[in-house]
Structure formats: C-alpha cells, structure tokens
Short mmCIF file of C-alpha atoms in Angstrom, two decimals:
data_model
loop_
_atom_site.label_atom_id
_atom_site.label_comp_id
_atom_site.label_asym_id
_atom_site.label_seq_id
_atom_site.Cartn_x
_atom_site.Cartn_y
_atom_site.Cartn_z
CA UNK A 1 -11.74 42.36 8.85
CA UNK A 2 -9.74 39.13 9.19
CA UNK A 3 -6.47 39.29 7.30
CA UNK A 4 -5.65 36.61 4.72
CA UNK A 5 -2.65 34.55 5.78
CA UNK A 6 -2.21 32.74 2.48
CA UNK A 7 -3.73 32.34 -0.97
CA UNK A 8 -3.67 28.94 -2.66
CA UNK A 9 -3.94 29.21 -6.45
CA UNK A 10 -5.05 26.11 -8.29
CA UNK A 11 -4.04 26.98 -11.84
CA UNK A 12 -4.03 25.01 -15.10
CA UNK A 13 -1.26 23.67 -17.27
CA UNK A 14 -1.84 25.57 -20.54
CA UNK A 15 1.53 25.65 -22.36
CA UNK A 16 0.51 28.14 -25.05
CA UNK A 17 -0.86 30.69 -22.59
CA UNK A 18 2.52 32.09 -21.56
CA UNK A 19 3.52 33.87 -18.37
CA UNK A 20 2.90 37.49 -19.36
CA UNK A 21 -0.89 37.55 -19.58
CA UNK A 22 -3.94 36.19 -17.85
CA UNK A 23 -4.09 35.35 -14.17
CA UNK A 24 -0.42 34.32 -14.11
CA UNK A 25 0.52 37.97 -14.69
CA UNK A 26 -0.89 38.98 -11.30
CA UNK A 27 0.82 36.28 -9.24
CA UNK A 28 4.14 38.15 -8.75
CA UNK A 29 2.23 41.21 -7.53
CA UNK A 30 0.03 39.18 -5.19
CA UNK A 31 3.04 37.36 -3.75
CA UNK A 32 4.28 40.70 -2.41
CA UNK A 33 1.04 41.15 -0.46
CA UNK A 34 0.50 37.73 1.10
CA UNK A 35 1.85 34.22 1.29
CA UNK A 36 1.17 32.59 -2.06
CA UNK A 37 1.13 28.93 -3.03
CA UNK A 38 0.53 27.99 -6.65
CA UNK A 39 -0.45 24.48 -7.73
CA UNK A 40 -0.36 23.45 -11.39
CA UNK A 41 -1.44 19.93 -12.42
CA UNK A 42 1.56 18.06 -13.83
CA UNK A 43 1.98 14.56 -15.13
CA UNK A 44 3.60 12.10 -12.76
CA UNK A 45 3.03 8.50 -11.76
CA UNK A 46 2.53 9.50 -8.14
CA UNK A 47 0.01 12.20 -9.05
CA UNK A 48 -1.93 9.86 -11.33
CA UNK A 49 -2.12 7.11 -8.68
CA UNK A 50 -3.12 9.41 -5.83
CA UNK A 51 -5.54 11.28 -8.08
CA UNK A 52 -7.18 8.01 -9.08
CA UNK A 53 -7.57 7.01 -5.43
CA UNK A 54 -9.01 10.44 -4.66
CA UNK A 55 -11.54 10.14 -7.48
CA UNK A 56 -12.48 6.58 -6.54
CA UNK A 57 -12.99 7.57 -2.89
CA UNK A 58 -15.55 10.20 -3.93
CA UNK A 59 -17.15 8.02 -6.60
CA UNK A 60 -16.26 10.31 -9.49
CA UNK A 61 -16.32 9.00 -13.07
CA UNK A 62 -13.07 8.61 -15.04
CA UNK A 63 -11.39 12.02 -15.37
CA UNK A 64 -8.01 13.70 -15.53
CA UNK A 65 -6.38 12.22 -12.45
CA UNK A 66 -3.60 14.81 -12.41
CA UNK A 67 -6.29 17.43 -11.85
CA UNK A 68 -7.86 15.25 -9.15
CA UNK A 69 -4.50 15.05 -7.36
CA UNK A 70 -3.98 18.82 -7.64
CA UNK A 71 -7.42 19.40 -6.11
CA UNK A 72 -6.54 17.19 -3.15
CA UNK A 73 -3.20 18.98 -2.77
CA UNK A 74 -4.88 22.39 -2.90
CA UNK A 75 -7.50 21.39 -0.33
CA UNK A 76 -4.83 20.17 2.09
CA UNK A 77 -2.84 23.41 1.75
CA UNK A 78 -6.01 25.47 2.10
CA UNK A 79 -6.91 23.63 5.30
CA UNK A 80 -3.44 24.11 6.75
CA UNK A 81 -4.10 27.79 7.51
CA UNK A 82 -7.05 29.22 9.42
CA UNK A 83 -7.30 32.35 7.26
CA UNK A 84 -6.62 30.88 3.85
CA UNK A 85 -8.21 31.55 0.46
CA UNK A 86 -8.43 28.89 -2.23
CA UNK A 87 -8.72 30.32 -5.73
CA UNK A 88 -9.72 27.98 -8.57
CA UNK A 89 -8.38 29.85 -11.57
CA UNK A 90 -10.21 27.74 -14.18
CA UNK A 91 -13.06 26.48 -12.11
CA UNK A 92 -14.98 24.89 -15.01
CA UNK A 93 -12.48 22.00 -14.81
CA UNK A 94 -13.32 21.39 -11.14
CA UNK A 95 -17.03 20.60 -11.16
CA UNK A 96 -16.57 17.25 -9.39
CA UNK A 97 -14.35 18.83 -6.74
CA UNK A 98 -16.87 21.63 -6.09
CA UNK A 99 -19.63 19.04 -5.66
CA UNK A 100 -18.06 18.11 -2.31
CA UNK A 101 -19.90 21.06 -0.73
CA UNK A 102 -23.62 21.80 -0.60
CA UNK A 103 -22.49 25.42 -0.47
CA UNK A 104 -18.85 26.28 -0.99
CA UNK A 105 -17.20 28.30 1.78
CA UNK A 106 -16.69 31.98 1.03
CA UNK A 107 -12.96 31.32 1.23
CA UNK A 108 -13.17 29.34 -2.04
CA UNK A 109 -13.22 31.65 -5.06
CA UNK A 110 -14.02 30.35 -8.53
CA UNK A 111 -12.87 32.12 -11.69
CA UNK A 112 -14.98 31.40 -14.78
CA UNK A 113 -13.27 31.64 -18.17
CA UNK A 114 -15.81 30.00 -20.48
CA UNK A 115 -19.23 31.21 -21.62
CA UNK A 116 -22.15 29.26 -20.17
CA UNK A 117 -22.72 27.38 -23.42
CA UNK A 118 -19.32 25.67 -23.12
CA UNK A 119 -19.57 24.54 -19.50
CA UNK A 120 -19.21 20.81 -18.75
CA UNK A 121 -22.39 19.24 -17.42
CA UNK A 122 -20.86 18.60 -13.98
CA UNK A 123 -20.08 22.31 -13.64
CA UNK A 124 -23.66 23.29 -14.51
CA UNK A 125 -24.79 21.08 -11.64
CA UNK A 126 -22.65 22.88 -9.04
CA UNK A 127 -22.88 26.53 -10.14
CA UNK A 128 -25.74 27.12 -7.70
CA UNK A 129 -23.51 26.07 -4.79
CA UNK A 130 -20.75 28.60 -5.40
CA UNK A 131 -20.28 31.47 -2.98
CA UNK A 132 -17.81 33.72 -4.81
CA UNK A 133 -17.28 33.97 -8.57
CA UNK A 134 -14.97 36.07 -10.73
CA UNK A 135 -15.52 36.48 -14.48
CA UNK A 136 -13.45 38.11 -17.22
CA UNK A 137 -16.51 39.15 -19.24
CA UNK A 138 -19.63 41.16 -18.48
CA UNK A 139 -22.00 39.76 -21.10
CA UNK A 140 -23.21 36.83 -18.95
CA UNK A 141 -22.73 38.18 -15.43
CA UNK A 142 -26.47 38.53 -14.82
CA UNK A 143 -27.18 35.07 -16.22
CA UNK A 144 -24.49 33.44 -14.08
CA UNK A 145 -25.74 35.27 -11.00
CA UNK A 146 -29.26 33.99 -11.65
CA UNK A 147 -27.94 30.43 -11.57
CA UNK A 148 -26.45 30.87 -8.08
CA UNK A 149 -28.45 30.50 -4.88
CA UNK A 150 -26.72 33.60 -3.50
CA UNK A 151 -25.45 35.67 -6.45
CA UNK A 152 -21.95 37.04 -5.88
CA UNK A 153 -20.30 37.63 -9.25
CA UNK A 154 -17.49 40.13 -9.76
CA UNK A 155 -15.86 41.26 -12.99
CA UNK A 156 -12.16 41.96 -13.36
CA UNK A 157 -10.11 42.66 -16.45
CA UNK A 158 -7.84 39.90 -17.65
CA UNK A 159 -4.27 40.46 -16.53
CA UNK A 160 -1.33 41.64 -18.60
CA UNK A 161 2.31 42.20 -17.71
CA UNK A 162 2.83 45.86 -18.63
CA UNK A 163 6.59 45.53 -18.12
CA UNK A 164 6.54 43.10 -21.05
CA UNK A 165 3.70 44.52 -23.18
CA UNK A 166 4.70 48.15 -23.69
CA UNK A 167 5.35 50.56 -26.57
CA UNK A 168 8.68 50.14 -28.32
CA UNK A 169 11.40 52.65 -27.47
CA UNK A 170 11.61 53.62 -31.14
CA UNK A 171 9.19 53.52 -34.03
CA UNK A 172 9.61 50.32 -36.08
CA UNK A 173 10.84 50.69 -39.65
CA UNK A 174 8.69 49.65 -42.58
CA UNK A 175 4.92 49.62 -43.08
CA UNK A 176 2.57 49.23 -40.10
CA UNK A 177 1.96 45.60 -39.14
CA UNK A 178 -1.01 44.06 -37.35
CA UNK A 179 -0.40 40.80 -35.51
CA UNK A 180 -3.16 38.30 -34.75
CA UNK A 181 -2.26 35.83 -32.02
CA UNK A 182 -5.66 34.37 -31.14
CA UNK A 183 -5.74 30.76 -29.96
CA UNK A 184 -9.08 29.94 -28.35
CA UNK A 185 -12.58 31.40 -28.21
CA UNK A 186 -11.77 34.18 -30.69
CA UNK A 187 -14.34 35.78 -33.01
CA UNK A 188 -12.54 34.87 -36.21
CA UNK A 189 -15.52 35.74 -38.40
CA UNK A 190 -15.31 39.34 -37.17
CA UNK A 191 -11.54 39.27 -37.70
CA UNK A 192 -12.00 38.37 -41.37
CA UNK A 193 -14.47 41.22 -41.84
CA UNK A 194 -12.15 43.72 -40.17
CA UNK A 195 -9.09 42.60 -42.16
CA UNK A 196 -10.98 43.02 -45.42
CA UNK A 197 -12.17 46.49 -44.42
CA UNK A 198 -8.76 47.62 -43.19
CA UNK A 199 -7.02 46.23 -46.28
CA UNK A 200 -9.39 48.22 -48.48
CA UNK A 201 -9.06 51.48 -46.53
CA UNK A 202 -5.36 51.13 -45.68
CA UNK A 203 -3.60 49.02 -48.36
CA UNK A 204 -0.19 49.75 -46.80
CA UNK A 205 -0.99 47.61 -43.75
CA UNK A 206 0.64 44.20 -43.32
CA UNK A 207 -1.17 41.42 -41.46
CA UNK A 208 0.65 38.65 -39.57
#
C-alpha cells in the first residue's frame, strides 16, 4: 500500500462550530500521523480577486469567491505531492469544483454533512462522479450510494474532543440541569416533546 505523504483539508469557516467537536477535533490527532495542511476560506481582497478569476476561467456562475480561491489553493497543494489526499470537509459547498472531473480521483474524499433534500442543485449534478464519500449519518447511506456510479460510502461518527468534553471532577451542586445547544438541523419538535415529558416525570430538572 502506498503511504500518504500529506493530507490537505479544505474546511469551512463556521464561527459557531467551535474547535472541540466535528471534523476539527480530529485534526490534531491526524497531524501526528502525517503531514497536514488545512485551508479555511477567509475574506481578503486577494482571495476575492483570484477566486473571481478562477470562477470566470471555468465559466461558473456568481458564487462565494473566497471558496473558489480556497479550492484553487487546495488543488495546488494537493498536486504538489505525489501521494497526497484532498479531503473536502463540507463537500456540498464544492459542487462546481467537483464538476472539473468526469470521475474524481480516489485521492479526493468528500464528506457529506447535509441530508439529500438540502443539497444545492450543482452538488446533485456531480454526486455520481464522486469516488470516495464519508457521511456522519446512516439513514441515507444506501440512497447516496445509489446516486454514485461506483458506490463507495463510509460512515464515521462525528468527532468530539474528549479532553474537553468529559465528566466533571466533582458532582455539581443544585438540581440537575439539561443544556440544549443545538444550532442547525436539529429536531426541535422532538426536543419540545421530550422536555414536556421530562418536566412532567422529573419536575426537579432545570432546562437551559
């Protein structure tokens, strides 16, 4: 088996996501195993101008040019090493970029975060071309595989920093508290039902 010389991570700038969960939680561990380069789209005049030129060259419609620039940057880094892996951590945002290949190389891995119903149209058009896909949910694995010319879909659990998320050294004082910190794609209708049931069965609980 050919060893991987480097992994290029094309991430996303999601300020509320934090650094202790999700794919960012595994980056420090992966950096101890191989050479790691992480690219996060950031606003800059240079990035916007180069991204716009990159998009215009490929005939793409108006889009986030910072993402377009980060895609170009990631592709250059990926091509700089013979045994390199390019990992698109939120690949739904890169449908135009993925359209550059009739079939993406196996060294390009796409992580899917969103259910099929929320995919942008340009991503639906390229899903069949993908070679390697990672998902954080099992409910649509079979459906996604059926949309690919050569199904190759793997499931992994979403990451969490267990040095940060761990039981307290001592039991907190006061009544038990339940914290809800959902931001996006949460089943809030189920949450309401569960809070009502828990409040009835355990009136001492506090909900934050």
